[in-house]
Tab-separated table of C-alpha atoms and ligand atoms in Angstrom:
chain	number	residue	atom	x	y	z
A	281	MET	CA	-95.689	-79.417	113.000
A	282	SER	CA	-94.587	-76.975	110.411
A	283	GLU	CA	-93.728	-73.683	111.464
A	284	ALA	CA	-96.049	-72.255	108.868
A	285	ALA	CA	-98.864	-74.176	110.860
A	286	ASP	CA	-97.453	-72.846	114.053
A	287	LYS	CA	-99.814	-69.929	114.069
A	288	GLN	CA	-99.992	-68.108	117.116
A	289	PRO	CA	-102.266	-65.154	118.313
A	290	GLU	CA	-102.129	-61.465	117.397
A	291	ALA	CA	-98.351	-59.605	118.276
A	292	GLU	CA	-100.643	-56.887	120.286
A	293	ALA	CA	-103.749	-57.684	122.050
A	294	PRO	CA	-106.440	-56.169	119.699
A	295	ARG	CA	-107.779	-52.721	121.577
A	296	PRO	CA	-111.189	-51.278	120.390
A	297	GLU	CA	-110.371	-48.216	121.545
A	298	ARG	CA	-107.358	-47.377	119.421
A	299	ARG	CA	-107.412	-45.564	116.619
A	300	PRO	CA	-105.557	-46.828	113.396
A	301	ARG	CA	-101.765	-45.829	113.596
A	302	VAL	CA	-100.221	-44.203	110.886
A	303	PHE	CA	-96.576	-44.080	110.319
A	304	SER	CA	-94.606	-41.789	107.792
A	305	GLY	CA	-90.817	-40.520	107.335
A	306	ILE	CA	-88.617	-38.236	105.261
A	307	GLN	CA	-84.910	-38.384	104.484
A	308	PRO	CA	-83.189	-34.816	106.329
A	309	SER	CA	-80.895	-34.763	103.039
A	310	GLY	CA	-81.027	-31.252	101.745
A	311	THR	CA	-83.719	-28.914	101.033
A	312	LEU	CA	-87.309	-29.849	101.576
A	313	HIS	CA	-89.366	-28.572	98.631
A	314	LEU	CA	-92.976	-28.014	98.207
A	315	GLY	CA	-93.396	-31.518	96.658
A	316	ASN	CA	-92.203	-32.911	100.276
A	317	TYR	CA	-94.920	-30.506	101.872
A	318	LEU	CA	-97.819	-31.093	99.594
A	319	GLY	CA	-97.190	-35.058	98.927
A	320	ALA	CA	-96.848	-35.685	102.760
A	321	VAL	CA	-96.012	-33.218	105.737
A	322	ARG	CA	-99.638	-31.251	105.126
A	323	ASN	CA	-101.378	-34.842	105.096
A	324	TRP	CA	-99.501	-35.826	108.268
A	325	VAL	CA	-100.717	-32.983	110.162
A	326	ASP	CA	-104.727	-33.354	109.067
A	327	MET	CA	-104.356	-37.330	109.931
A	328	GLN	CA	-103.395	-36.675	113.835
A	329	GLU	CA	-107.285	-35.818	113.996
A	330	THR	CA	-107.928	-39.163	112.890
A	331	HIS	CA	-104.831	-41.621	113.654
A	332	ASP	CA	-102.301	-42.192	115.899
A	333	CYS	CA	-99.377	-40.893	114.501
A	334	VAL	CA	-95.878	-41.576	114.376
A	335	TYR	CA	-93.293	-39.262	112.260
A	336	CYS	CA	-89.613	-39.861	111.709
A	337	ALA	CA	-86.105	-38.334	110.221
A	338	VAL	CA	-84.844	-41.219	108.569
A	339	ASP	CA	-81.518	-40.114	108.711
A	340	LEU	CA	-80.118	-44.023	108.012
A	341	HIS	CA	-82.056	-43.573	104.684
A	342	ALA	CA	-80.459	-40.407	104.150
A	343	ILE	CA	-77.016	-41.766	104.761
A	344	THR	CA	-77.290	-44.834	101.873
A	345	VAL	CA	-75.657	-41.240	99.310
A	346	ARG	CA	-73.016	-39.838	100.988
A	347	GLN	CA	-73.544	-36.918	103.573
A	348	VAL	CA	-71.225	-34.195	104.847
A	349	ARG	CA	-71.468	-34.262	108.734
A	350	ALA	CA	-72.241	-31.176	109.820
A	351	GLU	CA	-74.883	-30.941	107.341
A	352	LEU	CA	-76.600	-34.297	107.902
A	353	ARG	CA	-76.958	-32.961	111.760
A	354	ARG	CA	-78.126	-29.732	110.498
A	355	ASN	CA	-80.675	-30.913	108.251
A	356	THR	CA	-81.946	-33.711	111.126
A	357	ILE	CA	-83.088	-31.157	113.267
A	358	ASP	CA	-84.359	-28.541	110.718
A	359	LEU	CA	-86.242	-31.049	109.257
A	360	VAL	CA	-87.587	-32.128	112.599
A	361	ASN	CA	-88.443	-28.063	113.542
A	362	LEU	CA	-90.532	-28.383	109.915
A	363	PHE	CA	-92.500	-31.392	110.896
A	364	LEU	CA	-93.340	-28.942	114.357
A	365	ALA	CA	-93.594	-25.857	112.122
A	366	SER	CA	-96.130	-27.222	110.386
A	367	GLY	CA	-98.588	-28.456	112.703
A	368	VAL	CA	-97.299	-32.308	114.068
A	369	ASP	CA	-98.325	-32.154	117.740
A	370	PRO	CA	-95.569	-33.901	119.642
A	371	GLU	CA	-98.213	-34.431	122.428
A	372	ARG	CA	-100.496	-36.338	120.061
A	373	SER	CA	-98.139	-37.581	117.596
A	374	ILE	CA	-94.744	-39.090	118.212
A	375	VAL	CA	-91.944	-37.086	116.810
A	376	PHE	CA	-88.414	-38.944	116.383
A	377	VAL	CA	-85.240	-39.704	114.468
A	378	GLN	CA	-84.847	-43.222	113.197
A	379	SER	CA	-81.146	-43.907	114.282
A	380	HIS	CA	-82.273	-43.278	117.718
A	381	VAL	CA	-84.249	-46.418	118.053
A	382	PRO	CA	-81.935	-49.521	116.965
A	383	ALA	CA	-84.564	-51.469	116.701
A	384	HIS	CA	-85.120	-50.363	112.738
A	385	ALA	CA	-81.513	-51.634	112.122
A	386	GLU	CA	-82.041	-54.871	113.730
A	387	LEU	CA	-85.480	-55.764	112.070
A	388	MET	CA	-84.119	-54.582	108.552
A	389	TRP	CA	-81.287	-57.789	109.074
A	390	ILE	CA	-84.417	-60.083	109.744
A	391	LEU	CA	-86.560	-58.708	106.636
A	392	ASN	CA	-83.123	-58.866	104.625
A	393	THR	CA	-83.522	-62.747	105.102
A	394	ILE	CA	-86.737	-62.776	103.339
A	395	THR	CA	-86.624	-60.240	100.615
A	396	TYR	CA	-85.640	-61.311	97.453
A	397	MET	CA	-83.044	-59.401	95.162
A	398	GLY	CA	-85.174	-59.783	92.328
A	399	GLU	CA	-88.075	-57.610	93.940
A	400	LEU	CA	-85.295	-54.898	95.012
A	401	ARG	CA	-84.215	-54.755	91.543
A	402	ARG	CA	-87.252	-54.282	90.606
A	403	MET	CA	-87.830	-50.498	92.578
A	404	THR	CA	-87.620	-47.762	90.370
A	405	GLN	CA	-86.321	-45.287	92.772
A	406	TYR	CA	-82.835	-48.032	92.824
A	407	LYS	CA	-83.122	-48.241	88.936
A	408	ASP	CA	-83.077	-44.348	88.540
A	409	LYS	CA	-80.923	-43.602	91.382
A	410	THR	CA	-78.357	-46.471	90.046
A	411	ALA	CA	-78.969	-45.451	86.195
A	412	GLU	CA	-75.434	-44.002	85.624
A	413	ALA	CA	-73.391	-45.458	88.268
A	414	GLU	CA	-71.388	-48.681	87.798
A	415	GLY	CA	-72.158	-51.691	88.930
A	416	GLU	CA	-69.544	-52.233	91.473
A	417	SER	CA	-69.702	-49.247	92.977
A	418	ILE	CA	-73.453	-49.171	93.712
A	419	ALA	CA	-73.674	-49.342	97.845
A	420	VAL	CA	-75.528	-52.137	98.882
A	421	GLY	CA	-77.624	-49.579	101.472
A	422	LEU	CA	-78.840	-48.340	98.373
A	423	PHE	CA	-80.416	-51.452	96.969
A	424	ASP	CA	-81.033	-52.390	100.656
A	425	TYR	CA	-82.807	-49.399	101.373
A	426	PRO	CA	-86.649	-49.886	100.657
A	427	VAL	CA	-86.294	-52.953	103.438
A	428	LEU	CA	-84.729	-50.503	105.867
A	429	MET	CA	-88.492	-48.658	105.011
A	430	ALA	CA	-89.982	-52.058	105.145
A	431	ALA	CA	-88.980	-52.477	109.031
A	432	ASP	CA	-89.687	-48.620	110.050
A	433	ILE	CA	-93.375	-49.461	109.141
A	434	LEU	CA	-93.537	-52.615	110.468
A	435	LEU	CA	-92.245	-51.614	113.843
A	436	TYR	CA	-94.841	-49.500	114.674
A	437	ARG	CA	-97.856	-52.036	113.133
A	438	ALA	CA	-98.813	-49.205	110.829
A	439	ASP	CA	-102.340	-49.550	109.379
A	440	ALA	CA	-101.507	-46.300	107.035
A	441	VAL	CA	-98.337	-45.085	105.542
A	442	PRO	CA	-98.941	-41.101	103.584
A	443	VAL	CA	-96.632	-40.684	101.421
A	444	GLY	CA	-96.306	-39.186	97.834
A	445	GLU	CA	-96.621	-40.964	94.567
A	446	ASP	CA	-93.268	-41.951	94.209
A	447	GLN	CA	-93.270	-43.908	97.538
A	448	LYS	CA	-96.305	-46.158	96.544
A	449	GLN	CA	-93.664	-48.975	95.457
A	450	HIS	CA	-91.810	-49.023	98.408
A	451	VAL	CA	-95.152	-49.561	100.293
A	452	GLU	CA	-96.288	-52.061	98.286
A	453	LEU	CA	-92.944	-54.349	98.701
A	454	THR	CA	-93.713	-53.628	102.921
A	455	ARG	CA	-97.175	-55.114	102.430
A	456	ASP	CA	-95.381	-58.449	100.560
A	457	VAL	CA	-92.597	-58.658	102.827
A	458	ALA	CA	-94.638	-58.379	105.727
A	459	GLU	CA	-97.362	-61.109	104.331
A	460	ARG	CA	-94.242	-63.540	103.828
A	461	PHE	CA	-93.716	-62.976	106.989
A	462	ASN	CA	-96.771	-63.410	108.812
A	463	ASN	CA	-97.217	-66.594	106.261
A	464	ALA	CA	-94.296	-68.365	107.279
A	465	PHE	CA	-93.526	-67.684	111.057
A	466	GLY	CA	-96.796	-66.782	112.314
A	467	LYS	CA	-98.585	-63.310	112.763
A	468	ALA	CA	-96.284	-60.302	113.529
A	469	PHE	CA	-97.177	-57.690	111.012
A	470	VAL	CA	-100.110	-55.592	110.361
A	471	VAL	CA	-100.139	-55.200	106.305
A	472	PRO	CA	-100.412	-51.532	106.251
A	473	GLU	CA	-102.254	-49.326	103.617
A	474	PRO	CA	-100.389	-46.483	101.292
A	475	ILE	CA	-102.469	-43.094	101.702
A	476	ILE	CA	-102.011	-41.235	98.573
A	477	ARG	CA	-103.898	-37.910	98.799
A	478	ALA	CA	-104.822	-36.805	95.229
A	479	GLY	CA	-103.926	-32.996	95.005
A	480	GLY	CA	-100.120	-32.770	95.656
A	481	ALA	CA	-99.136	-36.382	95.505
A	482	ARG	CA	-96.840	-35.779	92.540
A	483	VAL	CA	-96.121	-32.292	92.199
A	484	MET	CA	-93.730	-31.796	88.904
A	485	SER	CA	-90.842	-29.547	88.609
A	486	LEU	CA	-91.247	-26.010	87.311
A	487	ASP	CA	-88.509	-25.888	84.862
A	488	ASP	CA	-89.892	-29.254	83.385
A	489	PRO	CA	-93.050	-30.991	84.166
A	490	THR	CA	-92.354	-34.424	83.034
A	491	LYS	CA	-90.041	-34.751	85.808
A	492	LYS	CA	-90.813	-34.733	89.678
A	493	MET	CA	-90.204	-31.952	92.074
A	494	SER	CA	-87.176	-32.918	93.816
A	495	LYS	CA	-84.261	-31.921	96.018
A	496	SER	CA	-81.267	-33.906	93.859
A	497	ALA	CA	-82.165	-33.492	90.673
A	498	GLY	CA	-82.479	-30.286	88.788
A	499	SER	CA	-81.741	-26.308	89.070
A	500	GLU	CA	-82.735	-23.603	91.823
A	501	ASN	CA	-85.381	-22.882	89.941
A	502	SER	CA	-87.097	-26.290	89.449
A	503	TYR	CA	-88.616	-26.418	92.847
A	504	VAL	CA	-89.902	-23.902	95.728
A	505	ALA	CA	-87.808	-24.509	98.783
A	506	VAL	CA	-90.109	-24.667	102.214
A	507	MET	CA	-87.582	-22.031	103.547
A	508	ASP	CA	-87.552	-20.164	100.085
A	509	PRO	CA	-88.078	-15.749	100.856
A	510	PRO	CA	-91.561	-14.568	99.334
A	511	ASP	CA	-89.457	-12.572	96.482
A	512	VAL	CA	-87.728	-15.787	95.625
A	513	ILE	CA	-90.885	-17.489	95.772
A	514	ARG	CA	-92.595	-15.190	93.382
A	515	ARG	CA	-89.716	-15.506	90.841
A	516	LYS	CA	-89.461	-19.168	90.779
A	517	ILE	CA	-93.282	-19.123	89.699
A	518	LYS	CA	-93.156	-16.340	87.407
A	519	ARG	CA	-90.384	-18.442	85.670
A	520	ALA	CA	-91.956	-21.535	86.041
A	521	VAL	CA	-92.171	-23.134	81.829
A	522	THR	CA	-95.858	-23.039	80.819
A	523	ASP	CA	-97.706	-24.806	77.696
A	524	SER	CA	-97.961	-23.641	74.312
A	525	GLY	CA	-101.487	-21.919	74.300
A	526	ALA	CA	-102.784	-18.913	76.803
A	527	GLU	CA	-105.754	-20.513	78.742
A	528	VAL	CA	-105.447	-21.349	82.100
A	529	ARG	CA	-106.465	-24.573	82.130
A	530	GLY	CA	-104.979	-28.725	82.889
A	531	GLY	CA	-105.131	-31.734	80.861
A	532	PRO	CA	-102.959	-34.285	79.570
A	533	ASP	CA	-101.818	-31.852	76.816
A	534	LYS	CA	-101.113	-29.085	79.413
A	535	PRO	CA	-98.453	-31.049	81.484
A	536	ALA	CA	-97.002	-27.949	82.931
A	537	LEU	CA	-100.279	-25.684	84.001
A	538	THR	CA	-101.944	-28.623	85.266
A	539	ASN	CA	-98.976	-28.914	88.033
A	540	LEU	CA	-99.512	-25.434	88.486
A	541	LEU	CA	-102.675	-25.491	89.007
A	542	ASP	CA	-102.741	-28.844	91.208
A	543	ILE	CA	-100.453	-27.098	93.569
A	544	TYR	CA	-102.601	-24.180	93.631
A	545	GLY	CA	-105.638	-25.832	94.053
A	546	ALA	CA	-103.917	-28.094	97.140
A	547	LEU	CA	-102.561	-24.947	98.809
A	548	ALA	CA	-105.875	-22.831	98.394
A	549	GLY	CA	-108.338	-26.075	99.440
A	550	GLU	CA	-109.839	-25.506	96.252
A	551	PRO	CA	-111.273	-27.483	93.193
A	552	VAL	CA	-109.280	-27.114	90.309
A	553	ALA	CA	-112.296	-26.716	87.749
A	554	ASP	CA	-113.311	-23.683	90.051
A	555	ILE	CA	-109.876	-21.963	89.562
A	556	GLU	CA	-109.480	-22.679	86.109
A	557	ARG	CA	-113.071	-20.905	85.674
A	558	ARG	CA	-111.679	-18.267	87.653
A	559	TYR	CA	-109.160	-17.514	85.559
A	560	GLU	CA	-111.527	-17.719	82.374
A	561	GLY	CA	-110.188	-15.252	79.979
A	562	LYS	CA	-107.183	-14.335	81.737
A	563	GLY	CA	-103.760	-14.966	81.208
A	564	TYR	CA	-100.793	-16.944	82.107
A	565	ALA	CA	-99.182	-13.782	83.796
A	566	ASP	CA	-101.986	-13.176	86.192
A	567	PHE	CA	-102.452	-17.058	87.164
A	568	LYS	CA	-98.998	-16.779	88.356
A	569	ALA	CA	-98.856	-13.794	90.191
A	570	ASP	CA	-101.741	-14.955	92.353
A	571	LEU	CA	-100.507	-18.387	92.460
A	572	GLY	CA	-97.170	-16.558	93.896
A	573	GLU	CA	-99.297	-15.031	96.349
A	574	VAL	CA	-100.882	-18.632	97.615
A	575	VAL	CA	-97.670	-20.238	98.001
A	576	VAL	CA	-95.867	-17.594	99.813
A	577	ALA	CA	-99.064	-17.193	101.948
A	578	ALA	CA	-98.989	-21.010	102.798
A	579	LEU	CA	-95.131	-21.221	103.623
A	580	THR	CA	-94.921	-17.685	105.513
A	581	PRO	CA	-96.631	-18.892	108.538
A	582	ILE	CA	-94.297	-22.155	108.925
A	583	GLN	CA	-91.126	-20.342	107.685
A	584	ALA	CA	-91.730	-17.959	110.718
A	585	ARG	CA	-92.518	-20.695	113.222
A	586	ILE	CA	-88.963	-22.330	112.202
A	587	LYS	CA	-87.646	-19.251	112.870
A	588	GLU	CA	-89.009	-19.474	116.745
A	589	LEU	CA	-87.804	-22.854	116.704
A	590	GLU	CA	-84.673	-22.391	115.974
A	591	ALA	CA	-84.231	-19.743	118.773
A	592	ASP	CA	-85.020	-22.642	121.346
A	593	LYS	CA	-83.137	-25.396	120.431
A	594	ALA	CA	-83.731	-27.252	124.178
A	595	TYR	CA	-87.409	-27.861	122.840
A	596	THR	CA	-86.634	-29.577	119.744
A	597	VAL	CA	-83.736	-31.819	121.469
A	598	ASP	CA	-86.613	-32.084	124.268
A	599	VAL	CA	-89.360	-33.144	121.698
A	600	LEU	CA	-86.706	-35.754	120.483
A	601	LYS	CA	-86.167	-37.498	123.902
A	602	THR	CA	-89.311	-38.211	124.157
A	603	GLY	CA	-90.079	-39.300	121.033
A	604	ALA	CA	-87.499	-41.696	120.793
A	605	ASP	CA	-88.608	-43.151	124.583
A	606	ARG	CA	-91.820	-43.423	123.355
A	607	ALA	CA	-91.205	-45.104	119.954
A	608	GLU	CA	-88.769	-47.684	121.367
A	609	ALA	CA	-91.663	-48.817	123.769
A	610	ILE	CA	-93.539	-49.886	120.709
A	611	ALA	CA	-90.567	-51.113	118.488
A	612	SER	CA	-89.033	-53.099	121.065
A	613	ARG	CA	-92.542	-54.970	121.634
A	614	THR	CA	-92.554	-55.581	118.223
A	615	LEU	CA	-89.587	-56.814	117.666
A	616	ALA	CA	-89.529	-59.134	120.648
A	617	LYS	CA	-92.768	-60.725	118.776
A	618	VAL	CA	-90.183	-60.854	115.402
A	619	ARG	CA	-87.448	-62.889	117.636
A	620	GLU	CA	-89.531	-64.801	119.293
A	621	ARG	CA	-91.154	-66.169	115.813
A	622	VAL	CA	-88.449	-66.574	114.264
A	623	GLY	CA	-86.785	-68.710	117.270
A	624	LEU	CA	-83.850	-66.309	118.572
A	625	VAL	CA	-83.092	-66.998	122.242
A	626	PRO	CA	-84.552	-64.254	124.267
A	627	ARG	CA	-81.457	-62.501	125.895
A	628	PRO	CA	-81.530	-63.714	129.860
B	797	LIG	P1	-87.889	-38.417	100.849
B	797	LIG	O1	-87.688	-38.098	101.886
B	797	LIG	O2	-87.860	-38.816	99.454
B	797	LIG	O3	-89.931	-37.687	100.742
B	797	LIG	C1	-90.190	-37.523	101.718
B	797	LIG	C2	-91.976	-37.481	101.466
B	797	LIG	O4	-92.346	-36.642	100.195
B	797	LIG	C3	-92.927	-37.091	99.234
B	797	LIG	N1	-92.418	-36.440	97.843
B	797	LIG	C4	-93.391	-35.963	97.310
B	797	LIG	N2	-94.648	-35.786	96.825
B	797	LIG	C5	-95.580	-35.424	96.093
B	797	LIG	N3	-94.646	-34.493	95.237
B	797	LIG	C6	-93.130	-34.546	94.993
B	797	LIG	N4	-92.356	-33.762	93.692
B	797	LIG	C7	-92.107	-35.422	96.392
B	797	LIG	N5	-91.151	-35.417	96.435
B	797	LIG	C8	-91.275	-36.225	97.355
B	797	LIG	C9	-92.598	-38.528	99.092
B	797	LIG	O5	-93.539	-39.283	98.934
B	797	LIG	C10	-92.402	-38.871	100.760
B	797	LIG	O6	-93.767	-39.205	101.334
B	797	LIG	N6	-88.171	-43.267	101.576
B	797	LIG	C11	-88.693	-42.568	101.843
B	797	LIG	C12	-88.393	-42.051	103.219
B	797	LIG	C13	-89.057	-43.393	104.135
B	797	LIG	C14	-90.643	-43.336	104.401
B	797	LIG	C15	-90.245	-44.698	105.834
B	797	LIG	C16	-91.535	-42.862	104.408
B	797	LIG	C17	-88.388	-43.965	104.847
B	797	LIG	N7	-89.054	-44.679	105.606
B	797	LIG	C18	-91.279	-45.123	106.088
B	797	LIG	C19	-92.852	-43.795	104.860
B	797	LIG	C20	-92.786	-44.788	105.723
B	797	LIG	C21	-87.980	-40.990	100.996
B	797	LIG	O7	-87.076	-41.245	100.629
B	797	LIG	O8	-88.992	-39.807	101.088
């Protein structure tokens, strides 16, 4: 009998009472910005109402680019504090650090054996990140990074993966790899769906609306950092580039205003058309002044809560300890099933 025909029952017995599960992660690789908040964290918070959620600081992804040891440690804790301060509730959701659960790296190895070089070479993020590098000095980890991401998601048998637009291709690769594994070895994985929420899925740079807002590229004025003080936020929004013309209106010919209106709408929870209507007859200066206040109002409470968390370091450590234990319990079950499917002898 071929291995493909040797299909076995589902890895986890169906649990009718189980809510759909979500997995998502963010790299602790420096300044968190409004794009990360709107594209990811804000949706993570909302999804707690409807899903069982697993949220992760993906430190093994961060080291695909050289990090400074002390900064990586601090950034990892800061990122977890941002999750908590934004409303991720560790009583309801699992919050943990990727490298605390070794199953991620182990599953990655197994998935490496069924992922194709051609698939990874086609990843836009890989192409962007290596555009200027010499072929011989591109780290294998940078190339292989989407396979680690697939392992993250598949270990938790996640049904849904809330991400910004830029990560959609990686989730699609994850789906392909999961299906390939299930077909070749018998079902072990849930095939996950990307969840990309319309407003804020692709926040663009403030000084160049053709590029996405990013922590690695561009000047300080290209992004609003989650921790920027109010006067800095106001200044950055004021300096944001605008389009020719004077009307506060979005559209394909107005990439800068489209971006600013999207940010406004996403933060204020208001349809862009309503905002455009309110600013009829008013100019860019009025709109930007108000947008500055909308951003300040959204980020100030998060910043205050982060300060509180920083004053009680033991709390975050405790969250991470519980989170790693709970994550490991799920991950180790999936990994045991995968090992069995592949034919690895169980440890006696
Ligand atoms: P990362 O750390 O680059 O980004 C974290 C999240 O922020 C979103 N994002 C944006 N959303 C809107 N506009 C922007 N300008 C913007 N910039 C970033 C990203 O889409 C992402 O949702 N590979 C992932 C991390 C990862 C992961 C995972 C995600 C590792 N394993 C498993 C989901 C599931 C990354 O580098 O994201």
